[in-house]
């Protein structure tokens, strides 16, 4: 090979090596960056007590009742299901080494599914009227939980809560 071709290959090799080092550095920083906010969030969540045993079964039953438009809506369970912090606490997992992690996706999916089920429930005017008059205090806890979700950091939950709130206000 002529010396000019060898020089060009060496330069390209050095440029590629440099790019690989930059990429490796960026990946390293992303993977191993310190997370100052995570301990505060976990400490806030850890202060809460988990829901009573059998919460997953109660949640599934309450979601099914809401979707069917029941007049006997379990408002206390629904209010708990709409509590984002409580759901994060319910989905906290302790590893064998003692570290605690949050399954945020599962927790927020529970809240999202509850919001969707409540949007179905609100379509049943007779059920809404029965719950508002027959269980007013518990209904107010549900409304307060929805109001709190309208200020959620999660944009999807915030939007669904706002949509549900508008549907409730229209009734």
JSON list of C-alpha atoms in Angstrom, two decimals:
[
{"chain": "A", "resi": 1, "resn": "UNK", "atom": "CA", "xyz": [0.00, 0.00, 0.00]},
{"chain": "A", "resi": 2, "resn": "UNK", "atom": "CA", "xyz": [1.22, 3.48, -0.71]},
{"chain": "A", "resi": 3, "resn": "UNK", "atom": "CA", "xyz": [2.11, 5.55, 2.38]},
{"chain": "A", "resi": 4, "resn": "UNK", "atom": "CA", "xyz": [-0.76, 8.00, 1.74]},
{"chain": "A", "resi": 5, "resn": "UNK", "atom": "CA", "xyz": [-3.38, 5.20, 1.93]},
{"chain": "A", "resi": 6, "resn": "UNK", "atom": "CA", "xyz": [-1.85, 3.84, 5.13]},
{"chain": "A", "resi": 7, "resn": "UNK", "atom": "CA", "xyz": [-1.90, 7.31, 6.67]},
{"chain": "A", "resi": 8, "resn": "UNK", "atom": "CA", "xyz": [-5.62, 7.73, 5.78]},
{"chain": "A", "resi": 9, "resn": "UNK", "atom": "CA", "xyz": [-6.49, 4.36, 7.31]},
{"chain": "A", "resi": 10, "resn": "UNK", "atom": "CA", "xyz": [-4.61, 5.22, 10.48]},
{"chain": "A", "resi": 11, "resn": "UNK", "atom": "CA", "xyz": [-6.40, 8.54, 10.78]},
{"chain": "A", "resi": 12, "resn": "UNK", "atom": "CA", "xyz": [-9.81, 6.90, 10.28]},
{"chain": "A", "resi": 13, "resn": "UNK", "atom": "CA", "xyz": [-8.90, 4.25, 12.83]},
{"chain": "A", "resi": 14, "resn": "UNK", "atom": "CA", "xyz": [-7.90, 6.88, 15.38]},
{"chain": "A", "resi": 15, "resn": "UNK", "atom": "CA", "xyz": [-11.11, 8.85, 14.76]},
{"chain": "A", "resi": 16, "resn": "UNK", "atom": "CA", "xyz": [-13.21, 5.69, 15.23]},
{"chain": "A", "resi": 17, "resn": "UNK", "atom": "CA", "xyz": [-11.28, 4.83, 18.38]},
{"chain": "A", "resi": 18, "resn": "UNK", "atom": "CA", "xyz": [-11.94, 8.33, 19.71]},
{"chain": "A", "resi": 19, "resn": "UNK", "atom": "CA", "xyz": [-15.64, 8.06, 18.92]},
{"chain": "A", "resi": 20, "resn": "UNK", "atom": "CA", "xyz": [-15.82, 4.67, 20.66]},
{"chain": "A", "resi": 21, "resn": "UNK", "atom": "CA", "xyz": [-14.17, 6.13, 23.77]},
{"chain": "A", "resi": 22, "resn": "UNK", "atom": "CA", "xyz": [-16.61, 9.04, 23.81]},
{"chain": "A", "resi": 23, "resn": "UNK", "atom": "CA", "xyz": [-19.55, 6.63, 23.41]},
{"chain": "A", "resi": 24, "resn": "UNK", "atom": "CA", "xyz": [-18.24, 4.38, 26.19]},
{"chain": "A", "resi": 25, "resn": "UNK", "atom": "CA", "xyz": [-17.83, 7.40, 28.47]},
{"chain": "A", "resi": 26, "resn": "UNK", "atom": "CA", "xyz": [-21.38, 8.62, 27.81]},
{"chain": "A", "resi": 27, "resn": "UNK", "atom": "CA", "xyz": [-22.83, 5.15, 28.41]},
{"chain": "A", "resi": 28, "resn": "UNK", "atom": "CA", "xyz": [-20.80, 4.86, 31.62]},
{"chain": "A", "resi": 29, "resn": "UNK", "atom": "CA", "xyz": [-22.04, 8.21, 32.87]},
{"chain": "A", "resi": 30, "resn": "UNK", "atom": "CA", "xyz": [-25.65, 7.34, 32.11]},
{"chain": "A", "resi": 31, "resn": "UNK", "atom": "CA", "xyz": [-25.47, 3.94, 33.79]},
{"chain": "A", "resi": 32, "resn": "UNK", "atom": "CA", "xyz": [-23.48, 4.96, 36.84]},
{"chain": "A", "resi": 33, "resn": "UNK", "atom": "CA", "xyz": [-24.60, 8.53, 37.48]},
{"chain": "A", "resi": 34, "resn": "UNK", "atom": "CA", "xyz": [-25.56, 9.30, 41.07]},
{"chain": "A", "resi": 35, "resn": "UNK", "atom": "CA", "xyz": [-29.29, 9.60, 41.63]},
{"chain": "A", "resi": 36, "resn": "UNK", "atom": "CA", "xyz": [-29.90, 12.12, 44.37]},
{"chain": "A", "resi": 37, "resn": "UNK", "atom": "CA", "xyz": [-33.67, 12.16, 43.94]},
{"chain": "A", "resi": 38, "resn": "UNK", "atom": "CA", "xyz": [-34.28, 8.40, 44.20]},
{"chain": "A", "resi": 39, "resn": "UNK", "atom": "CA", "xyz": [-33.52, 8.03, 47.94]},
{"chain": "A", "resi": 40, "resn": "UNK", "atom": "CA", "xyz": [-35.92, 10.88, 48.76]},
{"chain": "A", "resi": 41, "resn": "UNK", "atom": "CA", "xyz": [-38.70, 9.30, 46.74]},
{"chain": "A", "resi": 42, "resn": "UNK", "atom": "CA", "xyz": [-38.14, 5.89, 48.28]},
{"chain": "A", "resi": 43, "resn": "UNK", "atom": "CA", "xyz": [-38.00, 7.33, 51.79]},
{"chain": "A", "resi": 44, "resn": "UNK", "atom": "CA", "xyz": [-41.31, 9.11, 51.15]},
{"chain": "A", "resi": 45, "resn": "UNK", "atom": "CA", "xyz": [-42.88, 5.93, 49.83]},
{"chain": "A", "resi": 46, "resn": "UNK", "atom": "CA", "xyz": [-41.39, 3.70, 52.54]},
{"chain": "A", "resi": 47, "resn": "UNK", "atom": "CA", "xyz": [-43.13, 5.74, 55.25]},
{"chain": "A", "resi": 48, "resn": "UNK", "atom": "CA", "xyz": [-46.49, 4.45, 54.05]},
{"chain": "A", "resi": 49, "resn": "UNK", "atom": "CA", "xyz": [-47.89, 1.15, 55.17]},
{"chain": "A", "resi": 50, "resn": "UNK", "atom": "CA", "xyz": [-48.73, -1.30, 52.37]},
{"chain": "A", "resi": 51, "resn": "UNK", "atom": "CA", "xyz": [-52.37, -2.05, 51.68]},
{"chain": "A", "resi": 52, "resn": "UNK", "atom": "CA", "xyz": [-54.03, -4.87, 53.62]},
{"chain": "A", "resi": 53, "resn": "UNK", "atom": "CA", "xyz": [-53.44, -8.42, 52.42]},
{"chain": "A", "resi": 54, "resn": "UNK", "atom": "CA", "xyz": [-55.56, -9.32, 49.42]},
{"chain": "A", "resi": 55, "resn": "UNK", "atom": "CA", "xyz": [-55.38, -5.85, 47.89]},
{"chain": "A", "resi": 56, "resn": "UNK", "atom": "CA", "xyz": [-54.83, -7.19, 44.38]},
{"chain": "A", "resi": 57, "resn": "UNK", "atom": "CA", "xyz": [-58.04, -9.24, 44.57]},
{"chain": "A", "resi": 58, "resn": "UNK", "atom": "CA", "xyz": [-60.01, -6.28, 45.96]},
{"chain": "A", "resi": 59, "resn": "UNK", "atom": "CA", "xyz": [-58.61, -4.05, 43.22]},
{"chain": "A", "resi": 60, "resn": "UNK", "atom": "CA", "xyz": [-59.62, -6.48, 40.46]},
{"chain": "A", "resi": 61, "resn": "UNK", "atom": "CA", "xyz": [-63.11, -6.86, 41.92]},
{"chain": "A", "resi": 62, "resn": "UNK", "atom": "CA", "xyz": [-63.55, -3.10, 42.31]},
{"chain": "A", "resi": 63, "resn": "UNK", "atom": "CA", "xyz": [-62.40, -2.47, 38.75]},
{"chain": "A", "resi": 64, "resn": "UNK", "atom": "CA", "xyz": [-64.89, -5.05, 37.45]},
{"chain": "A", "resi": 65, "resn": "UNK", "atom": "CA", "xyz": [-67.71, -3.53, 39.50]},
{"chain": "A", "resi": 66, "resn": "UNK", "atom": "CA", "xyz": [-66.89, -0.04, 38.23]},
{"chain": "A", "resi": 67, "resn": "UNK", "atom": "CA", "xyz": [-66.82, -1.17, 34.61]},
{"chain": "A", "resi": 68, "resn": "UNK", "atom": "CA", "xyz": [-70.25, -2.75, 35.07]},
{"chain": "A", "resi": 69, "resn": "UNK", "atom": "CA", "xyz": [-71.73, 0.42, 36.57]},
{"chain": "A", "resi": 70, "resn": "UNK", "atom": "CA", "xyz": [-72.55, -0.90, 40.02]},
{"chain": "A", "resi": 71, "resn": "UNK", "atom": "CA", "xyz": [-74.55, 1.18, 42.48]},
{"chain": "A", "resi": 72, "resn": "UNK", "atom": "CA", "xyz": [-72.52, -0.44, 45.28]},
{"chain": "A", "resi": 73, "resn": "UNK", "atom": "CA", "xyz": [-69.16, 1.02, 44.24]},
{"chain": "A", "resi": 74, "resn": "UNK", "atom": "CA", "xyz": [-66.55, 0.30, 46.95]},
{"chain": "A", "resi": 75, "resn": "UNK", "atom": "CA", "xyz": [-65.48, 3.95, 47.21]},
{"chain": "A", "resi": 76, "resn": "UNK", "atom": "CA", "xyz": [-62.84, 3.41, 49.89]},
{"chain": "A", "resi": 77, "resn": "UNK", "atom": "CA", "xyz": [-61.09, 0.80, 47.74]},
{"chain": "A", "resi": 78, "resn": "UNK", "atom": "CA", "xyz": [-61.38, 2.98, 44.63]},
{"chain": "A", "resi": 79, "resn": "UNK", "atom": "CA", "xyz": [-59.92, 5.98, 46.50]},
{"chain": "A", "resi": 80, "resn": "UNK", "atom": "CA", "xyz": [-57.00, 3.80, 47.60]},
{"chain": "A", "resi": 81, "resn": "UNK", "atom": "CA", "xyz": [-56.52, 2.58, 44.02]},
{"chain": "A", "resi": 82, "resn": "UNK", "atom": "CA", "xyz": [-56.34, 6.18, 42.84]},
{"chain": "A", "resi": 83, "resn": "UNK", "atom": "CA", "xyz": [-53.66, 7.07, 45.42]},
{"chain": "A", "resi": 84, "resn": "UNK", "atom": "CA", "xyz": [-50.45, 7.09, 43.36]},
{"chain": "A", "resi": 85, "resn": "UNK", "atom": "CA", "xyz": [-48.14, 7.02, 46.40]},
{"chain": "A", "resi": 86, "resn": "UNK", "atom": "CA", "xyz": [-50.03, 4.08, 47.91]},
{"chain": "A", "resi": 87, "resn": "UNK", "atom": "CA", "xyz": [-49.72, 2.14, 44.68]},
{"chain": "A", "resi": 88, "resn": "UNK", "atom": "CA", "xyz": [-45.99, 2.82, 44.56]},
{"chain": "A", "resi": 89, "resn": "UNK", "atom": "CA", "xyz": [-45.77, 1.45, 48.12]},
{"chain": "A", "resi": 90, "resn": "UNK", "atom": "CA", "xyz": [-47.81, -1.62, 47.17]},
{"chain": "A", "resi": 91, "resn": "UNK", "atom": "CA", "xyz": [-45.44, -2.35, 44.30]},
{"chain": "A", "resi": 92, "resn": "UNK", "atom": "CA", "xyz": [-42.26, -1.95, 46.35]},
{"chain": "A", "resi": 93, "resn": "UNK", "atom": "CA", "xyz": [-40.19, -5.12, 46.20]},
{"chain": "A", "resi": 94, "resn": "UNK", "atom": "CA", "xyz": [-37.44, -6.08, 48.63]},
{"chain": "A", "resi": 95, "resn": "UNK", "atom": "CA", "xyz": [-34.61, -8.07, 47.03]},
{"chain": "A", "resi": 96, "resn": "UNK", "atom": "CA", "xyz": [-32.81, -10.84, 48.93]},
{"chain": "A", "resi": 97, "resn": "UNK", "atom": "CA", "xyz": [-29.89, -8.46, 49.56]},
{"chain": "A", "resi": 98, "resn": "UNK", "atom": "CA", "xyz": [-32.26, -5.99, 51.29]},
{"chain": "A", "resi": 99, "resn": "UNK", "atom": "CA", "xyz": [-32.43, -3.37, 48.56]},
{"chain": "A", "resi": 100, "resn": "UNK", "atom": "CA", "xyz": [-35.86, -2.02, 47.80]},
{"chain": "A", "resi": 101, "resn": "UNK", "atom": "CA", "xyz": [-37.05, -1.20, 44.31]},
{"chain": "A", "resi": 102, "resn": "UNK", "atom": "CA", "xyz": [-40.27, 0.21, 42.95]},
{"chain": "A", "resi": 103, "resn": "UNK", "atom": "CA", "xyz": [-42.20, -1.24, 40.04]},
{"chain": "A", "resi": 104, "resn": "UNK", "atom": "CA", "xyz": [-43.44, 2.17, 38.94]},
{"chain": "A", "resi": 105, "resn": "UNK", "atom": "CA", "xyz": [-44.95, 0.84, 35.74]},
{"chain": "A", "resi": 106, "resn": "UNK", "atom": "CA", "xyz": [-47.20, -1.63, 37.56]},
{"chain": "A", "resi": 107, "resn": "UNK", "atom": "CA", "xyz": [-48.21, 0.96, 40.16]},
{"chain": "A", "resi": 108, "resn": "UNK", "atom": "CA", "xyz": [-49.14, 3.54, 37.57]},
{"chain": "A", "resi": 109, "resn": "UNK", "atom": "CA", "xyz": [-50.91, 0.93, 35.45]},
{"chain": "A", "resi": 110, "resn": "UNK", "atom": "CA", "xyz": [-53.16, 0.21, 38.45]},
{"chain": "A", "resi": 111, "resn": "UNK", "atom": "CA", "xyz": [-54.03, 3.89, 38.78]},
{"chain": "A", "resi": 112, "resn": "UNK", "atom": "CA", "xyz": [-54.56, 4.23, 35.01]},
{"chain": "A", "resi": 113, "resn": "UNK", "atom": "CA", "xyz": [-56.85, 1.18, 34.85]},
{"chain": "A", "resi": 114, "resn": "UNK", "atom": "CA", "xyz": [-58.86, 2.54, 37.77]},
{"chain": "A", "resi": 115, "resn": "UNK", "atom": "CA", "xyz": [-59.28, 5.89, 36.02]},
{"chain": "A", "resi": 116, "resn": "UNK", "atom": "CA", "xyz": [-60.49, 4.11, 32.87]},
{"chain": "A", "resi": 117, "resn": "UNK", "atom": "CA", "xyz": [-62.89, 1.93, 34.87]},
{"chain": "A", "resi": 118, "resn": "UNK", "atom": "CA", "xyz": [-64.27, 5.01, 36.60]},
{"chain": "A", "resi": 119, "resn": "UNK", "atom": "CA", "xyz": [-64.81, 6.69, 33.23]},
{"chain": "A", "resi": 120, "resn": "UNK", "atom": "CA", "xyz": [-66.95, 3.68, 32.31]},
{"chain": "A", "resi": 121, "resn": "UNK", "atom": "CA", "xyz": [-68.74, 3.85, 35.68]},
{"chain": "A", "resi": 122, "resn": "UNK", "atom": "CA", "xyz": [-69.62, 7.54, 35.29]},
{"chain": "A", "resi": 123, "resn": "UNK", "atom": "CA", "xyz": [-71.64, 6.67, 32.17]},
{"chain": "A", "resi": 124, "resn": "UNK", "atom": "CA", "xyz": [-74.21, 5.00, 34.47]},
{"chain": "A", "resi": 125, "resn": "UNK", "atom": "CA", "xyz": [-76.16, 7.99, 35.80]},
{"chain": "A", "resi": 126, "resn": "UNK", "atom": "CA", "xyz": [-78.24, 5.89, 38.20]},
{"chain": "A", "resi": 127, "resn": "UNK", "atom": "CA", "xyz": [-75.11, 4.44, 39.80]},
{"chain": "A", "resi": 128, "resn": "UNK", "atom": "CA", "xyz": [-73.48, 7.87, 40.16]},
{"chain": "A", "resi": 129, "resn": "UNK", "atom": "CA", "xyz": [-76.61, 9.29, 41.79]},
{"chain": "A", "resi": 130, "resn": "UNK", "atom": "CA", "xyz": [-76.91, 6.32, 44.17]},
{"chain": "A", "resi": 131, "resn": "UNK", "atom": "CA", "xyz": [-73.30, 6.55, 45.32]},
{"chain": "A", "resi": 132, "resn": "UNK", "atom": "CA", "xyz": [-73.33, 10.35, 45.69]},
{"chain": "A", "resi": 133, "resn": "UNK", "atom": "CA", "xyz": [-76.39, 10.25, 47.92]},
{"chain": "A", "resi": 134, "resn": "UNK", "atom": "CA", "xyz": [-75.91, 6.93, 49.71]},
{"chain": "A", "resi": 135, "resn": "UNK", "atom": "CA", "xyz": [-72.19, 7.14, 50.47]},
{"chain": "A", "resi": 136, "resn": "UNK", "atom": "CA", "xyz": [-71.34, 10.84, 50.27]},
{"chain": "A", "resi": 137, "resn": "UNK", "atom": "CA", "xyz": [-68.30, 10.82, 52.58]},
{"chain": "A", "resi": 138, "resn": "UNK", "atom": "CA", "xyz": [-66.63, 7.93, 50.77]},
{"chain": "A", "resi": 139, "resn": "UNK", "atom": "CA", "xyz": [-67.50, 9.50, 47.41]},
{"chain": "A", "resi": 140, "resn": "UNK", "atom": "CA", "xyz": [-65.74, 12.69, 48.49]},
{"chain": "A", "resi": 141, "resn": "UNK", "atom": "CA", "xyz": [-62.57, 10.65, 49.13]},
{"chain": "A", "resi": 142, "resn": "UNK", "atom": "CA", "xyz": [-62.75, 9.37, 45.55]},
{"chain": "A", "resi": 143, "resn": "UNK", "atom": "CA", "xyz": [-63.24, 12.91, 44.21]},
{"chain": "A", "resi": 144, "resn": "UNK", "atom": "CA", "xyz": [-60.29, 14.14, 46.33]},
{"chain": "A", "resi": 145, "resn": "UNK", "atom": "CA", "xyz": [-58.09, 11.35, 44.95]},
{"chain": "A", "resi": 146, "resn": "UNK", "atom": "CA", "xyz": [-59.05, 12.30, 41.39]},
{"chain": "A", "resi": 147, "resn": "UNK", "atom": "CA", "xyz": [-58.31, 15.96, 42.13]},
{"chain": "A", "resi": 148, "resn": "UNK", "atom": "CA", "xyz": [-54.89, 15.02, 43.46]},
{"chain": "A", "resi": 149, "resn": "UNK", "atom": "CA", "xyz": [-54.16, 13.04, 40.29]},
{"chain": "A", "resi": 150, "resn": "UNK", "atom": "CA", "xyz": [-54.88, 16.12, 38.18]},
{"chain": "A", "resi": 151, "resn": "UNK", "atom": "CA", "xyz": [-51.57, 17.40, 39.60]},
{"chain": "A", "resi": 152, "resn": "UNK", "atom": "CA", "xyz": [-49.61, 14.18, 39.04]},
{"chain": "A", "resi": 153, "resn": "UNK", "atom": "CA", "xyz": [-46.11, 14.36, 37.58]},
{"chain": "A", "resi": 154, "resn": "UNK", "atom": "CA", "xyz": [-47.13, 11.62, 35.16]},
{"chain": "A", "resi": 155, "resn": "UNK", "atom": "CA", "xyz": [-48.73, 13.33, 32.14]},
{"chain": "A", "resi": 156, "resn": "UNK", "atom": "CA", "xyz": [-50.83, 10.30, 31.16]},
{"chain": "A", "resi": 157, "resn": "UNK", "atom": "CA", "xyz": [-52.36, 9.96, 34.62]},
{"chain": "A", "resi": 158, "resn": "UNK", "atom": "CA", "xyz": [-52.87, 13.71, 34.84]},
{"chain": "A", "resi": 159, "resn": "UNK", "atom": "CA", "xyz": [-54.74, 13.77, 31.50]},
{"chain": "A", "resi": 160, "resn": "UNK", "atom": "CA", "xyz": [-56.93, 10.78, 32.37]},
{"chain": "A", "resi": 161, "resn": "UNK", "atom": "CA", "xyz": [-57.76, 12.30, 35.76]},
{"chain": "A", "resi": 162, "resn": "UNK", "atom": "CA", "xyz": [-58.72, 15.60, 34.13]},
{"chain": "A", "resi": 163, "resn": "UNK", "atom": "CA", "xyz": [-60.93, 13.75, 31.64]},
{"chain": "A", "resi": 164, "resn": "UNK", "atom": "CA", "xyz": [-62.62, 11.82, 34.44]},
{"chain": "A", "resi": 165, "resn": "UNK", "atom": "CA", "xyz": [-63.10, 14.97, 36.50]},
{"chain": "A", "resi": 166, "resn": "UNK", "atom": "CA", "xyz": [-64.82, 16.69, 33.55]},
{"chain": "A", "resi": 167, "resn": "UNK", "atom": "CA", "xyz": [-67.14, 13.70, 33.12]},
{"chain": "A", "resi": 168, "resn": "UNK", "atom": "CA", "xyz": [-68.01, 13.72, 36.81]},
{"chain": "A", "resi": 169, "resn": "UNK", "atom": "CA", "xyz": [-68.62, 17.48, 36.80]},
{"chain": "A", "resi": 170, "resn": "UNK", "atom": "CA", "xyz": [-70.93, 17.06, 33.79]},
{"chain": "A", "resi": 171, "resn": "UNK", "atom": "CA", "xyz": [-73.15, 14.68, 35.81]}
]
